[in-house]
Structure formats: structure tokens, C-alpha cells
Amino acid sequence: MSAPLTSVAAHRQSCLDLVRPLPPLDLALRDALGCVLAEDVVSPRPLPAFDNSAMDGYAVRVRDVETATEENPVGLPVVGDIAAGRADTLRLVGGTTARIMTGAPVPQGTEAVVPVEWTDRGVSHVVVRRAPVPGQHIRLAGEDAPAGTLVLEAGTRLEPRHIGVLAALGRARVRVRPRPRVVVVSTGTEVVEPGVTLARGQLHDANGYLLTAAVEDVGALGYRVGVVADDARELAAVLDDQLVRADVVITSGGVSEGAYDTVKEVLSAPGVHAVRFDRVAVQPGMPQGLGTLGEQGVPVFTLPGNPVSSFVSFEVFVRPALRRMLGDEGPDPQRPRVRAVAGTGWTSPEGKEQYVRAAWTRDAAGRFVVEPVSGHGSHLVTALARATCLAVVPVGVSEVAPGDEVECVLLGPLPPEAALDVPGARA
Ligand code: AMP
Ligand code: MG
């Protein structure tokens, strides 16, 4: 009898234990999108830094124009012209005005800015047809954030809005967890590059592209290595070469029980690599390997060769580990889970946690409804492409009947219309 299977939870924990969040690094702002902030960001000065005009208009003292109406406009001499970027300190003399542009510093003594739309747009003399209230159209220094404000907290995953505020605070660099560099190696003598005409017995490398894209989708850096044939010496050489630039290595193929399962052969040989091969209670994706490569101890995940198995293994085991390296632990905003009602039934191997490629919809009552997209075959890539979620059937369940509730991992963020008012949705 073969050894009992490792549970999904235990294998996932082993994958998490294999990696650490990468040490923080100062990155140029342009490179920081998607990275997790490793510092609290405090405003070094007031934002805005100086009182400035919110409109193109005229800087005034309120009392000088307080009687202005359409019928009884008020005229004022225009004694200056203040463009944005003006650096000298100006003072507004009572009974006069200065033309001022949006973003230009307001002269001392300014109580309001009259928008050009309320005037005759005069250059040396202006007619004002409406009275502003005190402070109108003046943006005060520090009204966005006084100096010393905590603007972003460590742990924030940087989105474009965050990059914008960091730039506004004057930050050229920012301390973040860097993106792990993930080397993706496909193995198989039968596997050839897309673009190459297939000879009999060959197929195109789906996994290398799928996994590299999945790596980048998580926010890590994916380096796809060309396909390596089922040759132990060649595979060992490629892995050795790649270690210098890898924080993680992912391989696909060559880990089952057949002859020519080269990944298993090379990585379980005694030597510098420390990789163990387990049978995990998951369908698809039972044969899984994990460990470290070389003296550097680079974490490696060896995934099965069938593309669907590779994908599911990545989702269930590798994705959480990469998020950990990115410093992004906790619920995955890209992978919300919902409870859905099975629209049709299917069977599941009782001893395994099953991940079924499925598509979700909403019924008239707003409930999520889930249906498998095709048969169970792990080579069925077109069905995989149609899936919008993975329905998870726990160990101990051998059949899902129509109407049963199943937990589903959505393969993308919850669309806004679905997020509205959905009972049972937890992002
Ligand atoms: P293996 O795990 O190497 O025995 O491969 C299992 C199945 O997946 C075989 O049918 C392989 O041809 C197929 N396969 C392996 N690698 C890839 C790949 N990179 N792209 C598409 N199919 C693959
Ligand atoms: Mg193979």
C-alpha cells in the first residue's frame, strides 16, 4: 500500500513555510507599482506647500468687492499678473487686485479669488459682477495634509493612486518589498515553442507561458526559460544556470511515476538540492514537489505537466507563497471566494480536495450559480480558458448534486455589479 496522501492544507503550509517575505529595498517610484510598502509614509511638509489659487481669476480683499452684483458691478485696478510658479512674495494692496492663475501662490492679504467667469476679464482694470465669500477659491497650505501626517501605512499594496500621492509628496524612491524573480522551466522532450510547426508526437509549451503569466499576474517578475528536454544532464545544467537570478524556481512536468520523469530524477538525486516529492490529496495535481535548489537554497516548486494540473497547483500552492514573498499576506483581493449553488451535479474523488474548472453566473434572486465547464481531463486547455472560477469540493464528498452549495474561488476580482448586495460574498 502506498503512503497516505498529504492534505492540501498541509502541503500549502509547507509551501508557505518554504518562503519568507523578501527584504525591503528602496525602489524608484516608477518600479514600485504593485509592490507592498515597507515603510510608513509621512508628509515631510504641508500639502499643498503654500496657499494658492483654485481658479483662474483675481485675488481680492473681500471688503473691496462685497457690493458687486450683475446690476452694480465693482471696478478695481489690476496691479499684477501672477502665473503658476511665481516665486517672489507679493502683497495685495487694499483697493487693488492682481490677476492670478490656478496653482499660483496668492499674495499676502488675499481673502478670496474671484473667478474670471464673474468678471469682464480685464487686464489693467477689471469689472467684478459677484461678491466672493471669505476664503473662496483659495487652497490653503496643508489642507490636504499638514506636515507630519501619516499618508500611507506600511503594508499597503501600491496602486496607481498611491504612486501619485508618493510623487506629490516629493518621493523619488520608496521602500517596498521587491518583486520575487521567478524562473519558470517547462520540461518534456515532446514540448516545443509556440510558433514552431509541430511534428508528430509534439505539443506546444502551454505551461511555460501560462505559469509565467500567472507569476506576473500575482505581481512577481516572471522569467520563462525555453523548454528543457527530458535529459537529466541538460536539466541539471539549466537549473544551475538559472539559480543566480532566481528567488524562486517553478518547473512543470516530469514529476509523476513514469520513466523519463526527469525533474524527479534530477532533484531527488543526492547532492546540493533538497527537494521532496509528495502525493497530495488534490484533484487535479496529485504529484507535487517542493524544496530548495543549490547551496543558495532557492525555493523550488515542481508542478505536474498537464496544463490544468499546473494551473491549479499554481493557484492552490504557489500563488499564496509568492504573495507571502511580496509581503502581501492575508485574503487575496484577486481571488475572492463565494458560496454558490451547483447548477448541475458532478462527481468527486472522495479522498481528494477537488478543484473543478467552472463558470459562475447569478440567478434572478442574486445567488451565485456554478457549473463545471467540461469533463475532468487535465489536458483540456480550452475548457480551462473558459473557466471563471474553481469550485472546491472537500475531502469526504463524492458527489455534488444540483442545488448543493459549493465554495468557489473566483479567478479574478469580483466584478462591481456582482459585488453589490450579494448575500454570502466575502472578498
Ligand atoms: P509529465 O508530467 O511530464 O508526465 O506530463 C504530463 C502531460 O502533460 C503530458 O501529456 C505532457 O505532454 C503534458 N505537458 C508537459 N509539459 C507541458 C507543457 N509545458 N505544455 C503543455 N503540455 C505539457
Ligand atoms: Mg514529461
GROMACS .gro file of C-alpha atoms and ligand atoms in nm:
model
  451
    1MET     CA    1   0.000   0.000   0.000
    2SER     CA    2   0.125   0.346  -0.078
    3ALA     CA    3   0.168   0.613   0.187
    4PRO     CA    4  -0.137   0.827   0.274
    5LEU     CA    5  -0.176   1.143   0.070
    6THR     CA    6  -0.069   1.478   0.212
    7SER     CA    7  -0.366   1.710   0.267
    8VAL     CA    8  -0.400   2.027   0.060
    9ALA     CA    9  -0.380   2.238   0.375
   10ALA     CA   10  -0.060   2.068   0.492
   11HIS     CA   11   0.107   2.099   0.151
   12ARG     CA   12   0.004   2.463   0.121
   13GLN     CA   13   0.152   2.529   0.465
   14SER     CA   14   0.478   2.361   0.359
   15CYS     CA   15   0.487   2.590   0.053
   16LEU     CA   16   0.434   2.895   0.274
   17ASP     CA   17   0.699   2.778   0.521
   18LEU     CA   18   0.948   2.745   0.237
   19VAL     CA   19   0.950   3.119   0.164
   20ARG     CA   20   0.995   3.448   0.352
   21PRO     CA   21   0.892   3.799   0.261
   22LEU     CA   22   1.183   3.945   0.061
   23PRO     CA   23   1.393   4.203   0.247
   24PRO     CA   24   1.279   4.561   0.177
   25LEU     CA   25   1.453   4.765  -0.091
   26ASP     CA   26   1.445   5.131  -0.198
   27LEU     CA   27   1.291   5.127  -0.544
   28ALA     CA   28   1.246   5.413  -0.789
   29LEU     CA   29   0.883   5.517  -0.782
   30ARG     CA   30   0.832   5.401  -1.140
   31ASP     CA   31   0.921   5.046  -1.039
   32ALA     CA   32   0.710   5.029  -0.725
   33LEU     CA   33   0.363   4.976  -0.868
   34GLY     CA   34   0.210   4.660  -0.720
   35CYS     CA   35   0.476   4.627  -0.451
   36VAL     CA   36   0.394   4.626  -0.082
   37LEU     CA   37   0.509   4.931   0.109
   38ALA     CA   38   0.769   4.856   0.377
   39GLU     CA   39   0.764   5.196   0.550
   40ASP     CA   40   0.505   5.433   0.693
   41VAL     CA   41   0.499   5.735   0.464
   42VAL     CA   42   0.465   6.070   0.642
   43SER     CA   43   0.425   6.405   0.466
   44PRO     CA   44   0.756   6.590   0.505
   45ARG     CA   45   0.592   6.930   0.454
   46PRO     CA   46   0.238   7.067   0.428
   47LEU     CA   47   0.048   6.961   0.118
   48PRO     CA   48  -0.014   7.192  -0.061
   49ALA     CA   49   0.306   7.363   0.044
   50PHE     CA   50   0.168   7.719   0.005
   51ASP     CA   51  -0.167   7.899  -0.017
   52ASN     CA   52  -0.264   7.906  -0.385
   53SER     CA   53  -0.546   7.988  -0.617
   54ALA     CA   54  -0.801   7.721  -0.709
   55MET     CA   55  -0.918   7.918  -1.012
   56ASP     CA   56  -0.801   8.147  -1.287
   57GLY     CA   57  -0.926   8.481  -1.154
   58TYR     CA   58  -0.844   8.784  -0.944
   59ALA     CA   59  -0.701   8.798  -0.592
   60VAL     CA   60  -0.908   9.038  -0.378
   61ARG     CA   61  -0.985   9.159  -0.030
   62VAL     CA   62  -1.350   9.062   0.035
   63ARG     CA   63  -1.450   9.410   0.151
   64ASP     CA   64  -1.331   9.566  -0.179
   65VAL     CA   65  -1.589   9.372  -0.384
   66GLU     CA   66  -1.859   9.286  -0.129
   67THR     CA   67  -2.123   9.500  -0.301
   68ALA     CA   68  -2.059   9.359  -0.650
   69THR     CA   69  -2.369   9.233  -0.836
   70GLU     CA   70  -2.471   9.196  -1.202
   71GLU     CA   71  -2.656   9.529  -1.180
   72ASN     CA   72  -2.394   9.709  -0.973
   73PRO     CA   73  -2.054   9.569  -1.061
   74VAL     CA   74  -1.739   9.692  -0.887
   75GLY     CA   75  -1.427   9.803  -1.077
   76LEU     CA   76  -1.072   9.754  -0.950
   77PRO     CA   77  -0.728   9.837  -1.092
   78VAL     CA   78  -0.529   9.525  -1.180
   79VAL     CA   79  -0.178   9.582  -1.045
   80GLY     CA   80  -0.016   9.247  -1.117
   81ASP     CA   81  -0.028   8.925  -1.306
   82ILE     CA   82   0.060   8.611  -1.111
   83ALA     CA   83   0.136   8.295  -1.307
   84ALA     CA   84   0.178   7.950  -1.155
   85GLY     CA   85   0.539   7.900  -1.050
   86ARG     CA   86   0.589   8.260  -0.936
   87ALA     CA   87   0.848   8.251  -0.659
   88ASP     CA   88   0.861   8.605  -0.510
   89THR     CA   89   0.644   8.709  -0.213
   90LEU     CA   90   0.373   8.954  -0.314
   91ARG     CA   91   0.142   9.168  -0.105
   92LEU     CA   92  -0.206   9.271  -0.208
   93VAL     CA   93  -0.263   9.647  -0.163
   94GLY     CA   94  -0.614   9.740  -0.050
   95GLY     CA   95  -0.844   9.865  -0.327
   96THR     CA   96  -0.650   9.681  -0.597
   97THR     CA   97  -0.645   9.333  -0.741
   98ALA     CA   98  -0.398   9.102  -0.915
   99ARG     CA   99  -0.481   8.864  -1.194
  100ILE     CA  100  -0.393   8.513  -1.075
  101MET     CA  101  -0.379   8.169  -1.238
  102THR     CA  102  -0.476   7.830  -1.097
  103GLY     CA  103  -0.198   7.698  -0.874
  104ALA     CA  104  -0.021   8.034  -0.840
  105PRO     CA  105   0.071   8.147  -0.487
  106VAL     CA  106  -0.183   8.401  -0.357
  107PRO     CA  107  -0.033   8.734  -0.247
  108GLN     CA  108  -0.033   8.807   0.126
  109GLY     CA  109  -0.355   8.979   0.228
  110THR     CA  110  -0.566   8.792  -0.029
  111GLU     CA  111  -0.903   8.697   0.119
  112ALA     CA  112  -1.066   8.536  -0.185
  113VAL     CA  113  -1.018   8.471  -0.556
  114VAL     CA  114  -1.287   8.599  -0.791
  115PRO     CA  115  -1.311   8.355  -1.085
  116VAL     CA  116  -1.266   8.511  -1.431
  117GLU     CA  117  -1.618   8.396  -1.516
  118TRP     CA  118  -1.755   8.658  -1.270
  119THR     CA  119  -1.565   8.942  -1.438
  120ASP     CA  120  -1.505   9.117  -1.772
  121ARG     CA  121  -1.157   8.953  -1.778
  122GLY     CA  122  -0.985   9.293  -1.769
  123VAL     CA  123  -0.607   9.314  -1.782
  124SER     CA  124  -0.533   9.660  -1.639
  125HIS     CA  125  -0.877   9.721  -1.490
  126VAL     CA  126  -1.139   9.459  -1.406
  127VAL     CA  127  -1.514   9.470  -1.354
  128VAL     CA  128  -1.635   9.224  -1.087
  129ARG     CA  129  -2.003   9.115  -1.103
  130ARG     CA  130  -2.031   8.889  -0.799
  131ALA     CA  131  -1.900   8.902  -0.443
  132PRO     CA  132  -1.692   8.609  -0.314
  133VAL     CA  133  -1.716   8.482   0.043
  134PRO     CA  134  -1.401   8.488   0.258
  135GLY     CA  135  -1.158   8.215   0.160
  136GLN     CA  136  -1.340   8.133  -0.162
  137HIS     CA  137  -1.122   7.960  -0.424
  138ILE     CA  138  -0.811   7.969  -0.205
  139ARG     CA  139  -0.643   7.635  -0.141
  140LEU     CA  140  -0.477   7.657   0.196
  141ALA     CA  141  -0.129   7.523   0.269
  142GLY     CA  142  -0.163   7.189   0.448
  143GLU     CA  143  -0.533   7.146   0.380
  144ASP     CA  144  -0.464   6.817   0.202
  145ALA     CA  145  -0.217   6.701   0.468
  146PRO     CA  146  -0.034   6.904   0.734
  147ALA     CA  147   0.339   6.825   0.773
  148GLY     CA  148   0.382   6.503   0.968
  149THR     CA  149   0.060   6.336   0.852
  150LEU     CA  150   0.070   5.957   0.813
  151VAL     CA  151  -0.029   5.936   0.446
  152LEU     CA  152   0.032   5.566   0.365
  153GLU     CA  153   0.083   5.279   0.604
  154ALA     CA  154   0.343   5.005   0.571
  155GLY     CA  155   0.171   4.701   0.422
  156THR     CA  156  -0.022   4.897   0.159
  157ARG     CA  157  -0.004   4.737  -0.184
  158LEU     CA  158   0.083   5.026  -0.411
  159GLU     CA  159  -0.181   5.110  -0.670
  160PRO     CA  160  -0.162   5.398  -0.918
  161ARG     CA  161  -0.334   5.632  -0.667
  162HIS     CA  162  -0.065   5.556  -0.411
  163ILE     CA  163   0.213   5.614  -0.663
  164GLY     CA  164   0.051   5.951  -0.735
  165VAL     CA  165   0.046   6.063  -0.374
  166LEU     CA  166   0.407   5.949  -0.321
  167ALA     CA  167   0.512   6.162  -0.617
  168ALA     CA  168   0.307   6.454  -0.481
  169LEU     CA  169   0.496   6.420  -0.153
  170GLY     CA  170   0.821   6.450  -0.347
  171ARG     CA  171   0.931   6.089  -0.307
  172ALA     CA  172   1.158   5.972  -0.590
  173ARG     CA  173   1.219   5.639  -0.418
  174VAL     CA  174   1.017   5.432  -0.181
  175ARG     CA  175   1.090   5.138   0.050
  176VAL     CA  176   0.898   4.833  -0.062
  177ARG     CA  177   0.921   4.457  -0.071
  178PRO     CA  178   1.069   4.384  -0.413
  179ARG     CA  179   0.902   4.152  -0.659
  180PRO     CA  180   1.039   3.799  -0.637
  181ARG     CA  181   1.222   3.689  -0.953
  182VAL     CA  182   1.056   3.367  -1.056
  183VAL     CA  183   1.219   3.140  -1.313
  184VAL     CA  184   0.975   2.914  -1.499
  185VAL     CA  185   1.110   2.598  -1.662
  186SER     CA  186   0.899   2.366  -1.879
  187THR     CA  187   1.026   2.013  -1.927
  188GLY     CA  188   0.941   1.746  -2.180
  189THR     CA  189   1.109   1.618  -2.494
  190GLU     CA  190   0.772   1.638  -2.671
  191VAL     CA  191   0.718   2.005  -2.581
  192VAL     CA  192   0.809   2.273  -2.838
  193GLU     CA  193   0.785   2.650  -2.863
  194PRO     CA  194   0.464   2.813  -2.984
  195GLY     CA  195   0.531   2.934  -3.338
  196VAL     CA  196   0.712   2.614  -3.430
  197THR     CA  197   0.533   2.369  -3.660
  198LEU     CA  198   0.453   2.051  -3.471
  199ALA     CA  199   0.598   1.717  -3.575
  200ARG     CA  200   0.401   1.408  -3.483
  201GLY     CA  201   0.403   1.344  -3.109
  202GLN     CA  202   0.481   1.704  -3.016
  203LEU     CA  203   0.275   1.975  -2.849
  204HIS     CA  204   0.330   2.341  -2.780
  205ASP     CA  205   0.453   2.469  -2.446
  206ALA     CA  206   0.137   2.587  -2.275
  207ASN     CA  207   0.270   2.568  -1.919
  208GLY     CA  208   0.573   2.791  -1.959
  209TYR     CA  209   0.356   3.072  -2.087
  210LEU     CA  210   0.067   3.007  -1.851
  211LEU     CA  211   0.286   2.994  -1.541
  212THR     CA  212   0.498   3.295  -1.635
  213ALA     CA  213   0.180   3.494  -1.693
  214ALA     CA  214   0.036   3.370  -1.363
  215VAL     CA  215   0.356   3.476  -1.185
  216GLU     CA  216   0.330   3.824  -1.333
  217ASP     CA  217  -0.039   3.840  -1.251
  218VAL     CA  218   0.047   3.795  -0.882
  219GLY     CA  219   0.291   4.085  -0.907
  220ALA     CA  220   0.617   3.890  -0.924
  221LEU     CA  221   0.871   3.901  -1.208
  222GLY     CA  222   0.845   3.601  -1.439
  223TYR     CA  223   1.143   3.471  -1.639
  224ARG     CA  224   1.043   3.199  -1.880
  225VAL     CA  225   1.322   2.961  -1.973
  226GLY     CA  226   1.282   2.773  -2.301
  227VAL     CA  227   1.168   2.414  -2.286
  228VAL     CA  228   1.417   2.162  -2.148
  229ALA     CA  229   1.413   1.809  -2.290
  230ASP     CA  230   1.382   1.505  -2.065
  231ASP     CA  231   1.755   1.475  -2.021
  232ALA     CA  232   1.896   1.476  -1.670
  233ARG     CA  233   2.223   1.644  -1.757
  234GLU     CA  234   2.057   1.919  -1.957
  235LEU     CA  235   1.800   1.990  -1.687
  236ALA     CA  236   2.066   1.999  -1.412
  237ALA     CA  237   2.272   2.245  -1.618
  238VAL     CA  238   1.976   2.473  -1.688
  239LEU     CA  239   1.876   2.483  -1.322
  240ASP     CA  240   2.235   2.560  -1.217
  241ASP     CA  241   2.248   2.845  -1.468
  242GLN     CA  242   1.922   2.994  -1.354
  243LEU     CA  243   1.991   2.997  -0.980
  244VAL     CA  244   2.187   3.322  -0.991
  245ARG     CA  245   1.883   3.522  -1.096
  246ALA     CA  246   1.607   3.332  -0.917
  247ASP     CA  247   1.430   3.396  -0.591
  248VAL     CA  248   1.203   3.104  -0.680
  249VAL     CA  249   1.206   2.833  -0.948
  250ILE     CA  250   0.891   2.671  -1.084
  251THR     CA  251   0.916   2.366  -1.307
  252SER     CA  252   0.641   2.182  -1.487
  253GLY     CA  253   0.632   1.821  -1.600
  254GLY     CA  254   0.848   1.525  -1.513
  255VAL     CA  255   0.726   1.455  -1.163
  256SER     CA  256   0.499   1.154  -1.199
  257GLU     CA  257   0.576   0.785  -1.175
  258GLY     CA  258   0.680   0.725  -1.536
  259ALA     CA  259   1.019   0.667  -1.690
  260TYR     CA  260   1.177   0.993  -1.815
  261ASP     CA  261   1.031   1.188  -1.524
  262THR     CA  262   1.344   1.394  -1.527
  263VAL     CA  263   1.262   1.664  -1.275
  264LYS     CA  264   1.206   1.399  -1.012
  265GLU     CA  265   1.519   1.213  -1.118
  266VAL     CA  266   1.747   1.517  -1.106
  267LEU     CA  267   1.610   1.676  -0.792
  268SER     CA  268   1.581   1.364  -0.580
  269ALA     CA  269   1.939   1.255  -0.653
  270PRO     CA  270   2.168   1.302  -0.351
  271GLY     CA  271   2.355   1.631  -0.377
  272VAL     CA  272   2.303   2.000  -0.317
  273HIS     CA  273   1.931   2.009  -0.393
  274ALA     CA  274   1.686   1.931  -0.113
  275VAL     CA  275   1.354   1.854  -0.277
  276ARG     CA  276   1.086   1.618  -0.161
  277PHE     CA  277   0.815   1.467  -0.377
  278ASP     CA  278   0.472   1.415  -0.226
  279ARG     CA  279   0.140   1.283  -0.334
  280VAL     CA  280  -0.113   1.545  -0.236
  281ALA     CA  281  -0.485   1.479  -0.189
  282VAL     CA  282  -0.586   1.717  -0.463
  283GLN     CA  283  -0.753   1.675  -0.799
  284PRO     CA  284  -0.606   1.770  -1.036
  285GLY     CA  285  -0.237   1.789  -0.943
  286MET     CA  286  -0.155   1.496  -0.716
  287PRO     CA  287   0.224   1.475  -0.771
  288GLN     CA  288   0.390   1.778  -0.613
  289GLY     CA  289   0.748   1.851  -0.524
  290LEU     CA  290   0.893   2.128  -0.315
  291GLY     CA  291   1.224   2.214  -0.158
  292THR     CA  292   1.536   2.416  -0.225
  293LEU     CA  293   1.793   2.422  -0.501
  294GLY     CA  294   2.167   2.455  -0.474
  295GLU     CA  295   2.375   2.596  -0.192
  296GLN     CA  296   2.180   2.921  -0.223
  297GLY     CA  297   1.869   2.731  -0.108
  298VAL     CA  298   1.644   2.879  -0.375
  299PRO     CA  299   1.286   2.759  -0.317
  300VAL     CA  300   1.154   2.537  -0.594
  301PHE     CA  301   0.803   2.418  -0.675
  302THR     CA  302   0.780   2.130  -0.919
  303LEU     CA  303   0.435   2.116  -1.073
  304PRO     CA  304   0.280   1.836  -1.277
  305GLY     CA  305   0.289   1.860  -1.657
  306ASN     CA  306  -0.073   1.863  -1.757
  307PRO     CA  307  -0.161   2.230  -1.806
  308VAL     CA  308  -0.475   2.220  -1.593
  309SER     CA  309  -0.283   2.046  -1.313
  310SER     CA  310  -0.007   2.303  -1.345
  311PHE     CA  311  -0.254   2.588  -1.326
  312VAL     CA  312  -0.449   2.452  -1.030
  313SER     CA  313  -0.124   2.371  -0.846
  314PHE     CA  314  -0.007   2.723  -0.904
  315GLU     CA  315  -0.332   2.869  -0.776
  316VAL     CA  316  -0.357   2.649  -0.469
  317PHE     CA  317   0.008   2.618  -0.362
  318VAL     CA  318   0.240   2.863  -0.538
  319ARG     CA  319   0.029   3.176  -0.552
  320PRO     CA  320  -0.002   3.202  -0.170
  321ALA     CA  321   0.377   3.153  -0.139
  322LEU     CA  322   0.454   3.428  -0.393
  323ARG     CA  323   0.212   3.662  -0.216
  324ARG     CA  324   0.397   3.591   0.107
  325MET     CA  325   0.729   3.682  -0.057
  326LEU     CA  326   0.570   4.004  -0.181
  327GLY     CA  327   0.473   4.084   0.178
  328ASP     CA  328   0.107   4.056   0.079
  329GLU     CA  329  -0.037   3.801   0.319
  330GLY     CA  330  -0.399   3.761   0.422
  331PRO     CA  331  -0.705   3.735   0.199
  332ASP     CA  332  -0.622   3.761  -0.171
  333PRO     CA  333  -0.816   4.051  -0.324
  334GLN     CA  334  -0.770   3.897  -0.668
  335ARG     CA  335  -0.922   3.567  -0.558
  336PRO     CA  336  -1.245   3.631  -0.371
  337ARG     CA  337  -1.435   3.326  -0.250
  338VAL     CA  338  -1.811   3.297  -0.277
  339ARG     CA  339  -2.063   3.031  -0.186
  340ALA     CA  340  -2.251   2.921  -0.495
  341VAL     CA  341  -2.531   2.682  -0.577
  342ALA     CA  342  -2.443   2.397  -0.814
  343GLY     CA  343  -2.647   2.432  -1.134
  344THR     CA  344  -2.560   2.079  -1.242
  345GLY     CA  345  -2.412   1.794  -1.045
  346TRP     CA  346  -2.077   1.617  -1.076
  347THR     CA  347  -1.873   1.352  -0.902
  348SER     CA  348  -1.558   1.399  -0.698
  349PRO     CA  349  -1.295   1.154  -0.571
  350GLU     CA  350  -1.386   1.112  -0.207
  351GLY     CA  351  -1.031   1.112  -0.075
  352LYS     CA  352  -0.926   1.432  -0.252
  353GLU     CA  353  -0.998   1.803  -0.245
  354GLN     CA  354  -1.129   1.869  -0.592
  355TYR     CA  355  -1.082   2.193  -0.785
  356VAL     CA  356  -1.331   2.199  -1.069
  357ARG     CA  357  -1.295   2.441  -1.357
  358ALA     CA  358  -1.629   2.611  -1.358
  359ALA     CA  359  -1.817   2.920  -1.467
  360TRP     CA  360  -2.034   3.127  -1.236
  361THR     CA  361  -2.346   3.329  -1.306
  362ARG     CA  362  -2.610   3.494  -1.089
  363ASP     CA  363  -2.973   3.384  -1.082
  364ALA     CA  364  -3.276   3.613  -1.057
  365ALA     CA  365  -3.253   3.604  -0.677
  366GLY     CA  366  -2.891   3.725  -0.696
  367ARG     CA  367  -2.745   3.391  -0.585
  368PHE     CA  368  -2.422   3.267  -0.739
  369VAL     CA  369  -2.477   2.962  -0.955
  370VAL     CA  370  -2.183   2.748  -1.062
  371GLU     CA  371  -2.146   2.489  -1.338
  372PRO     CA  372  -1.842   2.288  -1.448
  373VAL     CA  373  -1.712   2.392  -1.790
  374SER     CA  374  -1.623   2.042  -1.914
  375GLY     CA  375  -1.501   1.696  -1.824
  376HIS     CA  376  -1.224   1.629  -1.575
  377GLY     CA  377  -0.934   1.577  -1.819
  378SER     CA  378  -0.631   1.776  -1.709
  379HIS     CA  379  -0.518   1.829  -2.065
  380LEU     CA  380  -0.833   2.023  -2.164
  381VAL     CA  381  -0.689   2.372  -2.204
  382THR     CA  382  -0.975   2.527  -2.397
  383ALA     CA  383  -1.213   2.445  -2.113
  384LEU     CA  384  -0.961   2.593  -1.870
  385ALA     CA  385  -0.969   2.914  -2.070
  386ARG     CA  386  -1.348   2.929  -2.032
  387ALA     CA  387  -1.342   2.882  -1.654
  388THR     CA  388  -1.416   3.185  -1.440
  389CYS     CA  389  -1.380   3.011  -1.106
  390LEU     CA  390  -1.263   2.694  -0.936
  391ALA     CA  391  -1.535   2.512  -0.744
  392VAL     CA  392  -1.384   2.345  -0.437
  393VAL     CA  393  -1.522   2.009  -0.326
  394PRO     CA  394  -1.384   1.899   0.011
  395VAL     CA  395  -1.241   1.561   0.103
  396GLY     CA  396  -1.520   1.320   0.203
  397VAL     CA  397  -1.766   1.434  -0.063
  398SER     CA  398  -1.805   1.204  -0.363
  399GLU     CA  399  -2.090   1.376  -0.536
  400VAL     CA  400  -2.219   1.729  -0.579
  401ALA     CA  401  -2.592   1.733  -0.656
  402PRO     CA  402  -2.774   2.015  -0.834
  403GLY     CA  403  -2.874   2.268  -0.567
  404ASP     CA  404  -2.584   2.183  -0.331
  405GLU     CA  405  -2.378   2.476  -0.202
  406VAL     CA  406  -2.012   2.482  -0.306
  407GLU     CA  407  -1.733   2.723  -0.225
  408CYS     CA  408  -1.583   2.883  -0.535
  409VAL     CA  409  -1.255   3.067  -0.582
  410LEU     CA  410  -1.314   3.337  -0.841
  411LEU     CA  411  -1.033   3.366  -1.095
  412GLY     CA  412  -1.036   3.742  -1.089
  413PRO     CA  413  -1.171   4.025  -0.879
  414LEU     CA  414  -1.543   4.029  -0.816
  415PRO     CA  415  -1.696   4.249  -1.087
  416PRO     CA  416  -1.856   4.558  -0.931
  417GLU     CA  417  -2.208   4.462  -1.037
  418ALA     CA  418  -2.166   4.124  -0.869
  419ALA     CA  419  -2.022   4.276  -0.553
  420LEU     CA  420  -2.335   4.481  -0.495
  421ASP     CA  421  -2.568   4.337  -0.242
  422VAL     CA  422  -2.456   3.977  -0.273
  423PRO     CA  423  -2.552   3.762   0.020
  424GLY     CA  424  -2.266   3.529   0.104
  425ALA     CA  425  -1.999   3.713  -0.095
  426ARG     CA  426  -1.683   3.757   0.102
  427ALA     CA  427  -1.398   3.928  -0.073
  428AMP     P1  428   0.452   1.488  -1.738
  428AMP     O1  429   0.413   1.537  -1.604
  428AMP     O2  430   0.585   1.537  -1.782
  428AMP     O3  431   0.441   1.339  -1.747
  428AMP     O4  432   0.347   1.546  -1.840
  428AMP     C1  433   0.210   1.515  -1.829
  428AMP     C2  434   0.137   1.558  -1.954
  428AMP     O5  435   0.145   1.700  -1.966
  428AMP     C3  436   0.193   1.502  -2.083
  428AMP     O6  437   0.084   1.474  -2.168
  428AMP     C4  438   0.276   1.614  -2.138
  428AMP     O7  439   0.289   1.610  -2.277
  428AMP     C5  440   0.198   1.735  -2.095
  428AMP     N1  441   0.284   1.851  -2.079
  428AMP     C6  442   0.401   1.853  -2.011
  428AMP     N2  443   0.458   1.975  -2.017
  428AMP     C7  444   0.374   2.052  -2.090
  428AMP     C8  445   0.378   2.189  -2.130
  428AMP     N3  446   0.480   2.268  -2.096
  428AMP     N4  447   0.276   2.237  -2.203
  428AMP     C9  448   0.172   2.155  -2.237
  428AMP     N5  449   0.163   2.026  -2.200
  428AMP    C10  450   0.262   1.974  -2.127
  429MG      MG  451   0.711   1.495  -1.925
   0.00000   0.00000   0.00000
